[in-house]
Every structure is written in structure tokens, then in C-alpha cells.
Short mmCIF file of N, CA and C in Angstrom, two decimals:
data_model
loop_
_atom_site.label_atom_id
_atom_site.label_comp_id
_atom_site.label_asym_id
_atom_site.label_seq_id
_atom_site.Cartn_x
_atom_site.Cartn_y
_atom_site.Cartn_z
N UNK B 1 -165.86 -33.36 -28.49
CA UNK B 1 -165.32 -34.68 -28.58
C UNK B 1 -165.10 -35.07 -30.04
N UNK B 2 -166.28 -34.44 -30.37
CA UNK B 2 -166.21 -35.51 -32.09
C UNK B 2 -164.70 -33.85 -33.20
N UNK B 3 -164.15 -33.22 -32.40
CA UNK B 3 -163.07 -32.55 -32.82
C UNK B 3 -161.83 -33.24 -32.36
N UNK B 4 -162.49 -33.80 -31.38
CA UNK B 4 -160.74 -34.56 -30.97
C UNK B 4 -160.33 -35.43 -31.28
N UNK B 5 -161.86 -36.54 -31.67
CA UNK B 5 -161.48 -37.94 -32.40
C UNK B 5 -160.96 -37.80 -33.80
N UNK B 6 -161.29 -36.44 -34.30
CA UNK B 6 -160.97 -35.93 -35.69
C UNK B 6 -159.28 -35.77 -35.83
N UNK B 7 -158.72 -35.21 -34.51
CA UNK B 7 -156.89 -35.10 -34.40
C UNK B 7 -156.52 -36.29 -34.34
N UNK B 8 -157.17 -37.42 -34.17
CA UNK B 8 -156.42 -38.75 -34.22
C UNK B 8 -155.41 -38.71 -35.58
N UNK B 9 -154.53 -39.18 -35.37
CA UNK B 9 -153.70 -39.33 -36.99
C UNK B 9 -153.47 -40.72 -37.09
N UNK B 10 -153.54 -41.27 -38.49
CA UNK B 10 -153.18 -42.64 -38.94
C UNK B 10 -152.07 -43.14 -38.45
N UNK B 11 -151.95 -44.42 -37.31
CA UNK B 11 -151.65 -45.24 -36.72
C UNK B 11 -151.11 -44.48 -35.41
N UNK B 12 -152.03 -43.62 -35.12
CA UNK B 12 -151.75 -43.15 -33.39
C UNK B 12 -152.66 -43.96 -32.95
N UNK B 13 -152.49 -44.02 -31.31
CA UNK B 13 -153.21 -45.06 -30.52
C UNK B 13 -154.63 -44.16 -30.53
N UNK B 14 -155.67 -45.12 -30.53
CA UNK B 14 -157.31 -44.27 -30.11
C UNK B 14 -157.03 -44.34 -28.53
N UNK B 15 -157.82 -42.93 -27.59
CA UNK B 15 -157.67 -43.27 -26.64
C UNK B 15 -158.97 -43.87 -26.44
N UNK B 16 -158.89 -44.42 -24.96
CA UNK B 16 -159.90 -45.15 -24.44
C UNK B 16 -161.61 -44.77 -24.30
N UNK B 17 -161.63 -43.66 -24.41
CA UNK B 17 -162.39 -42.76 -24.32
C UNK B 17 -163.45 -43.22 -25.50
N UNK B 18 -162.48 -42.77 -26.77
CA UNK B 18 -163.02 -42.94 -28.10
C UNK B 18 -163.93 -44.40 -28.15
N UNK B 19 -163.20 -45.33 -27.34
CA UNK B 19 -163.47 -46.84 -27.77
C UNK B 19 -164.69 -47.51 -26.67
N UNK B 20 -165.12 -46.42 -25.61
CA UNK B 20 -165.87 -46.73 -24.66
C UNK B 20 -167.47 -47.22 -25.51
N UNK B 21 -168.11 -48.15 -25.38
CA UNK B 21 -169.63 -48.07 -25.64
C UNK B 21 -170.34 -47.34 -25.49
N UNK B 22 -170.49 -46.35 -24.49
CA UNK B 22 -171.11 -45.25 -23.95
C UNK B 22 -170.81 -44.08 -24.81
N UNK B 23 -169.71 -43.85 -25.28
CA UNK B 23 -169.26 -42.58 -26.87
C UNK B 23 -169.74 -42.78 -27.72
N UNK B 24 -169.77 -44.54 -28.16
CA UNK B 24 -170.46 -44.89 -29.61
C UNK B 24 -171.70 -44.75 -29.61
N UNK B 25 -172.80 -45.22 -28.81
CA UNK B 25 -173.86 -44.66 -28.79
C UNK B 25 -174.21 -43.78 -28.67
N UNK B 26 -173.44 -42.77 -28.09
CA UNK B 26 -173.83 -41.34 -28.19
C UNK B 26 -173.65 -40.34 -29.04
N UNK B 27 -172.75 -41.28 -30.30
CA UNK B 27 -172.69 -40.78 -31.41
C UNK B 27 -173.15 -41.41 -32.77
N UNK B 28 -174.59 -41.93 -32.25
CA UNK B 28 -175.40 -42.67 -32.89
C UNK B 28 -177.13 -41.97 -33.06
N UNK B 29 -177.16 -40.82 -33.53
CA UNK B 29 -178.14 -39.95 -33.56
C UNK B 29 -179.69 -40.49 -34.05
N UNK B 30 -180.30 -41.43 -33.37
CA UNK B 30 -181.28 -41.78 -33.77
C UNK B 30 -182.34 -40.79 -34.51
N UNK B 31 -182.35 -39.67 -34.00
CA UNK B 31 -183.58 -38.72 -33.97
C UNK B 31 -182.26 -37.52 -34.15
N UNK B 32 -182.50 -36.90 -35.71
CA UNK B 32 -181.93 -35.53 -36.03
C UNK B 32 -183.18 -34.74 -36.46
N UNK B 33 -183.11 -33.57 -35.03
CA UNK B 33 -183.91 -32.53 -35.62
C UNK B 33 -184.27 -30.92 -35.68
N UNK B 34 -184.73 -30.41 -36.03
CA UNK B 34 -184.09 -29.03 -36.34
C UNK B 34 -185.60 -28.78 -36.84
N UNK B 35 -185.50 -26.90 -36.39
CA UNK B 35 -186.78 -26.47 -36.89
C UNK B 35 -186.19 -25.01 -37.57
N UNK B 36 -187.40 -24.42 -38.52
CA UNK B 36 -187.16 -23.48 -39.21
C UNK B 36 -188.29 -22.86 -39.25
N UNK B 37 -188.46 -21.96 -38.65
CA UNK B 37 -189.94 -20.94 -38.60
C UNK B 37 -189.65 -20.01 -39.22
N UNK B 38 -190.81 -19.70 -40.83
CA UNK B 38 -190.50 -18.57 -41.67
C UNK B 38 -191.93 -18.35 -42.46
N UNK B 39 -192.15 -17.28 -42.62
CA UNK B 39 -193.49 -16.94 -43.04
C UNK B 39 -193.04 -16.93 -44.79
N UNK B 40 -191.85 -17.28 -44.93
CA UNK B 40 -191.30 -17.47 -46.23
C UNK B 40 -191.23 -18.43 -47.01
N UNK B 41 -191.27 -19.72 -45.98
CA UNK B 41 -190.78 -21.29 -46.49
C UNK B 41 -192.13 -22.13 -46.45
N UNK B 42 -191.98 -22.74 -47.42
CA UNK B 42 -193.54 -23.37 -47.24
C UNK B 42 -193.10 -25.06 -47.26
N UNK B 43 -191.88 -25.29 -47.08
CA UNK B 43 -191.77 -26.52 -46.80
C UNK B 43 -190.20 -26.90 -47.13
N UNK B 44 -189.62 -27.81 -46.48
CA UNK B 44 -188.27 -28.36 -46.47
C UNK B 44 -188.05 -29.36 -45.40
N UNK B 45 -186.83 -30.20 -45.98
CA UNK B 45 -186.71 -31.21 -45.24
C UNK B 45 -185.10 -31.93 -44.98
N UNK B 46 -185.17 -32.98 -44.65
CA UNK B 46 -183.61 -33.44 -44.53
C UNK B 46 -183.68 -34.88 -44.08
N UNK B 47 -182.47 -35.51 -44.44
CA UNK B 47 -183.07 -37.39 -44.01
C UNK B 47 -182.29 -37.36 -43.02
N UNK B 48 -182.51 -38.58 -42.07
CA UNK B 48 -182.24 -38.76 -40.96
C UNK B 48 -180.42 -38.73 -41.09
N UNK B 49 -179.58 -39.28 -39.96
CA UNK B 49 -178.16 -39.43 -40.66
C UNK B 49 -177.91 -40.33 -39.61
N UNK B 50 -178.20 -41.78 -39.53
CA UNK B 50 -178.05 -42.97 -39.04
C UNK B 50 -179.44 -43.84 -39.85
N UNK B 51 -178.78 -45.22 -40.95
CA UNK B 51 -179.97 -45.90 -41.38
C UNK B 51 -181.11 -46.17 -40.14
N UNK B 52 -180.88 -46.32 -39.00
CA UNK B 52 -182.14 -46.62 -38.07
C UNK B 52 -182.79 -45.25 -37.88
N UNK B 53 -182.25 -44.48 -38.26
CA UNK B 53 -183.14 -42.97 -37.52
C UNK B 53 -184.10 -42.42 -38.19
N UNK B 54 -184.58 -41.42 -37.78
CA UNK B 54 -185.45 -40.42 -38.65
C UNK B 54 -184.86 -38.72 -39.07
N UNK B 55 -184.99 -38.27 -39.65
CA UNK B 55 -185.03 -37.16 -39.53
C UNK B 55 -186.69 -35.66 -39.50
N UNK B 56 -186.19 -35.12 -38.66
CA UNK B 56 -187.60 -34.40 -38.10
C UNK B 56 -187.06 -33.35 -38.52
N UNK B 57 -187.48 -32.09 -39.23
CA UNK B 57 -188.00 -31.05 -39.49
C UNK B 57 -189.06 -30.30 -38.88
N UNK B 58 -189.30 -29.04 -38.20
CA UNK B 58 -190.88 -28.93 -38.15
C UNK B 58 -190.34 -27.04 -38.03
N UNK B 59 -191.73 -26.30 -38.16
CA UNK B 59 -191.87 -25.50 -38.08
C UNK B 59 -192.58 -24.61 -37.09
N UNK B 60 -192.67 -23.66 -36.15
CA UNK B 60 -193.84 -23.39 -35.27
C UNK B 60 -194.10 -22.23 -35.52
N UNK B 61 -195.34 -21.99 -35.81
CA UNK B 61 -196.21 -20.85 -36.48
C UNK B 61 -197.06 -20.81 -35.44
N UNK B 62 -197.94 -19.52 -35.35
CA UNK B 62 -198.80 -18.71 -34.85
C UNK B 62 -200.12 -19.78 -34.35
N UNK B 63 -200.18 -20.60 -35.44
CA UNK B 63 -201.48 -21.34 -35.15
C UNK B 63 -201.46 -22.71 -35.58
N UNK B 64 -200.28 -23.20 -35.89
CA UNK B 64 -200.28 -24.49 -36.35
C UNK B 64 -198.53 -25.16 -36.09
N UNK B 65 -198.17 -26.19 -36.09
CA UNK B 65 -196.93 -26.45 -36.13
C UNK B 65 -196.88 -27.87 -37.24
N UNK B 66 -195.90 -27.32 -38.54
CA UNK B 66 -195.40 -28.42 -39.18
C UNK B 66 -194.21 -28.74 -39.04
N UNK B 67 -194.21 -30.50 -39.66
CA UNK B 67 -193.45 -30.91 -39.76
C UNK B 67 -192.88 -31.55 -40.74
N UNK B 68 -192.05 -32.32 -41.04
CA UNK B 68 -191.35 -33.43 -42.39
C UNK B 68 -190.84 -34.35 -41.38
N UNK B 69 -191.08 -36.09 -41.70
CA UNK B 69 -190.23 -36.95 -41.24
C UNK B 69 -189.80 -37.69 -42.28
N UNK B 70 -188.27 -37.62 -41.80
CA UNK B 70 -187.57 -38.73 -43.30
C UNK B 70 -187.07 -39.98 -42.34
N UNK B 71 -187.26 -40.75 -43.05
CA UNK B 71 -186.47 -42.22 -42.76
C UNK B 71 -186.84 -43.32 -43.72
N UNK B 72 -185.49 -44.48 -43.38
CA UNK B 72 -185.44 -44.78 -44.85
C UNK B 72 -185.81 -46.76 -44.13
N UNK B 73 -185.40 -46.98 -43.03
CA UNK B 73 -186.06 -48.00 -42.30
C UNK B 73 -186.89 -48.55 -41.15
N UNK B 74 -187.50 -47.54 -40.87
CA UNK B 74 -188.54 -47.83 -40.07
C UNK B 74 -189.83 -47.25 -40.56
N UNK B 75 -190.78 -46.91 -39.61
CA UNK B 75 -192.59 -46.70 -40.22
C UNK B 75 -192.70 -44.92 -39.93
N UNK B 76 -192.27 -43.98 -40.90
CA UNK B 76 -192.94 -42.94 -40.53
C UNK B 76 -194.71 -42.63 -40.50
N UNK B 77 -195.20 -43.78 -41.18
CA UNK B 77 -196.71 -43.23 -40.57
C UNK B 77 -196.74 -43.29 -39.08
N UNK B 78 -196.12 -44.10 -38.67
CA UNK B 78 -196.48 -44.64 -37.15
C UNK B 78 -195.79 -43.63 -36.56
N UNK B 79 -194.81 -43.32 -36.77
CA UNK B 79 -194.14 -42.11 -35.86
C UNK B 79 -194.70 -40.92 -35.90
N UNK B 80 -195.36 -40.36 -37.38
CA UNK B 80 -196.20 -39.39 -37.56
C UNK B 80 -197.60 -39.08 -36.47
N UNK B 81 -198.21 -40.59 -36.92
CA UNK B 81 -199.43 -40.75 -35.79
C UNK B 81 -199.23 -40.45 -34.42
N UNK B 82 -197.77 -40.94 -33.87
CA UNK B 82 -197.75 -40.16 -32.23
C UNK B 82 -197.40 -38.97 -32.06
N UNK B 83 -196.62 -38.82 -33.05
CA UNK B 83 -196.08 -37.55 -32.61
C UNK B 83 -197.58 -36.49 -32.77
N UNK B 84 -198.51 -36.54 -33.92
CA UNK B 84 -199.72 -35.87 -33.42
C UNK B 84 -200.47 -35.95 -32.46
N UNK B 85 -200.83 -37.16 -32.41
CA UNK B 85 -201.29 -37.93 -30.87
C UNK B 85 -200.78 -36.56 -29.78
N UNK B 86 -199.29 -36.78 -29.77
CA UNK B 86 -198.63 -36.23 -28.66
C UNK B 86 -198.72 -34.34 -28.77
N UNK B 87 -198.79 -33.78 -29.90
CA UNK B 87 -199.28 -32.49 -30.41
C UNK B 87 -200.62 -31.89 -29.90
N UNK B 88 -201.55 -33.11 -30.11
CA UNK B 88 -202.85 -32.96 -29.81
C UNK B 88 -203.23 -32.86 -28.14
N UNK B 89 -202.21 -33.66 -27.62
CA UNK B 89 -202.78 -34.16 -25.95
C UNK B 89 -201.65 -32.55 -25.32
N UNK B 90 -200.66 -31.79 -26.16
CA UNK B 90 -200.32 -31.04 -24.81
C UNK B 90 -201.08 -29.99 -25.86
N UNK B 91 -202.09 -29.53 -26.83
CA UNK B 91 -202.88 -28.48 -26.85
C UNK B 91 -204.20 -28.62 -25.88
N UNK B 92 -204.70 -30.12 -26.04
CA UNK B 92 -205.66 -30.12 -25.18
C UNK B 92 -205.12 -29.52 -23.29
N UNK B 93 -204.12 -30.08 -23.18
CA UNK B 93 -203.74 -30.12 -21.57
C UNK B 93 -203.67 -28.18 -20.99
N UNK B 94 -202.93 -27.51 -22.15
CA UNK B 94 -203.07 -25.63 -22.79
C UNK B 94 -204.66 -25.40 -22.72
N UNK B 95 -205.16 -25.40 -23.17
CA UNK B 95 -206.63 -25.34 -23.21
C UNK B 95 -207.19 -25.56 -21.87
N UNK B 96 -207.24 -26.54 -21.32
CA UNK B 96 -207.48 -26.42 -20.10
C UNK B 96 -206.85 -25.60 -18.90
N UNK B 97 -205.62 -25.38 -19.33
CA UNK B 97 -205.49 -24.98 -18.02
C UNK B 97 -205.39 -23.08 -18.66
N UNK B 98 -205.50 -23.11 -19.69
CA UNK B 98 -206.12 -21.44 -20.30
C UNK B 98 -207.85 -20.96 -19.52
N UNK B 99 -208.39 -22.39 -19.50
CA UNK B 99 -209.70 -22.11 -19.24
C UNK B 99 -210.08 -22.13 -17.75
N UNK B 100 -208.72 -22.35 -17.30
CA UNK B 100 -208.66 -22.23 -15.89
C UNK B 100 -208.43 -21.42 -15.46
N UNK B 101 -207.75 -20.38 -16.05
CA UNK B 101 -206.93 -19.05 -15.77
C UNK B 101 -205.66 -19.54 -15.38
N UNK B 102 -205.08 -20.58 -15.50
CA UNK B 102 -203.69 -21.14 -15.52
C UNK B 102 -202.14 -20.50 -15.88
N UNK B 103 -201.22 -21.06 -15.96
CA UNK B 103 -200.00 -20.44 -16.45
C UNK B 103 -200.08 -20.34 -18.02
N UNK B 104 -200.80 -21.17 -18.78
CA UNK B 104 -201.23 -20.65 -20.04
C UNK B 104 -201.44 -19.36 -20.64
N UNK B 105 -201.70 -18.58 -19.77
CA UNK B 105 -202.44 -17.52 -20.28
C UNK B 105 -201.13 -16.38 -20.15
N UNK B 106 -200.33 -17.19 -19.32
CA UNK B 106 -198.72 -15.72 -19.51
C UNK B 106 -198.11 -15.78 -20.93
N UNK B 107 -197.76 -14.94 -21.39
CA UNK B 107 -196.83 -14.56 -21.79
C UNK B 107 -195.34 -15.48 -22.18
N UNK B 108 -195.00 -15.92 -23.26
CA UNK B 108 -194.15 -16.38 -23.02
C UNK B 108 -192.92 -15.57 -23.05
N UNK B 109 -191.28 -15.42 -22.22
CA UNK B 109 -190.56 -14.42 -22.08
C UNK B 109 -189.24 -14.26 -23.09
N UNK B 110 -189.70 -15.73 -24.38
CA UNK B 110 -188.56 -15.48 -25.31
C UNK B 110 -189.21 -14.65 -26.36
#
């Protein structure tokens, strides 16, 4: 979509499409994020690309998963705090069901 709004040419009609509410918000990226797993990089980052958003970075390693949050108007401590919160509650939920003999314990097939 965002190639076709690009063929628009100066003073062709937008179609309707383009002008719907439902396109604009969906091309309103609150949350840009992207990961980079490297036993090479010890850190990098990127800012969000909407003033309301954040941008997330993270990495997933063997035994730990980092991250970077950029944003330039809202509270990244507070977003930081859940998103561990939320890190913490699905290792605990793994753990249990590892200690259960659960689906934890397969293999993952990527």
C-alpha cells in the first residue's frame, strides 16, 4: 500500500482508500521493533518513528534477553517495568510447566 500511495503524482486525485481512517492509523506505528541476536554486538538502538511511539530493540540470547527503548514522549521507565514484569511472568509460567514435564521441555523446531 504504502508503494502505491507513493505513485500518487502531484494533483492526481487520492483514492479513497488512501483517505479512509482505518489506513491512517494503520500507518501510525506506535511500537517499532526489531531484534538483533549477535554474540558480536553488545548493544544498539533506534528511536521510535511516530512522536507518540517507542522504539524497541531487543536481543535473545541463550540465557538472557536484551533490550533498548527509545521514546521521546511518553515514560520509558514505565514501559520498561512491564515489559519485565511481562519477561518475568512467561519465564516463571516455562519453569513450571518444565517442572512438569510439559511442552517446555521440546525442542524448539526453528
Amino acid at each position: 500500500m504504502f508503494g502505491l500511495r507513493k505513485l500518487i503524482k502531484d494533483g492526481e486525485e487520492t483514492p479513497e482508500v488512501f483517505k479512509d481512517e482505518v489506513f491512517g492509523r494503520s500507518s501510525h506505528w506506535e511500537m517499532s521493533t526489531s531484534q538483533l541476536s549477535s554474540n558480536y554486538l553488545d548493544g544498539w538502538g533506534y528511536g521510535e518513528v511516530v512522536s507518540d511511539g517507542y522504539g524497541l530493540s531487543y536481543a535473545i540470547h541463550d540465557n538472557n534477553i536484551r533490550w533498548c527503548i527509545t521514546t521521546k514522549n511518553n515514560d520509558a521507565e514505565k514501559f520498561a517495568t512491564a515489559l519485565t514484569q511481562a519477561a518475568d511472568d512467561i519465564k516463571a509460567m516455562m519453569d513450571r510447566a518444565k517442572a512438569a514435564g510439559g511442552a517446555a521441555e521440546a525442542k524448539a523446531k526453528l
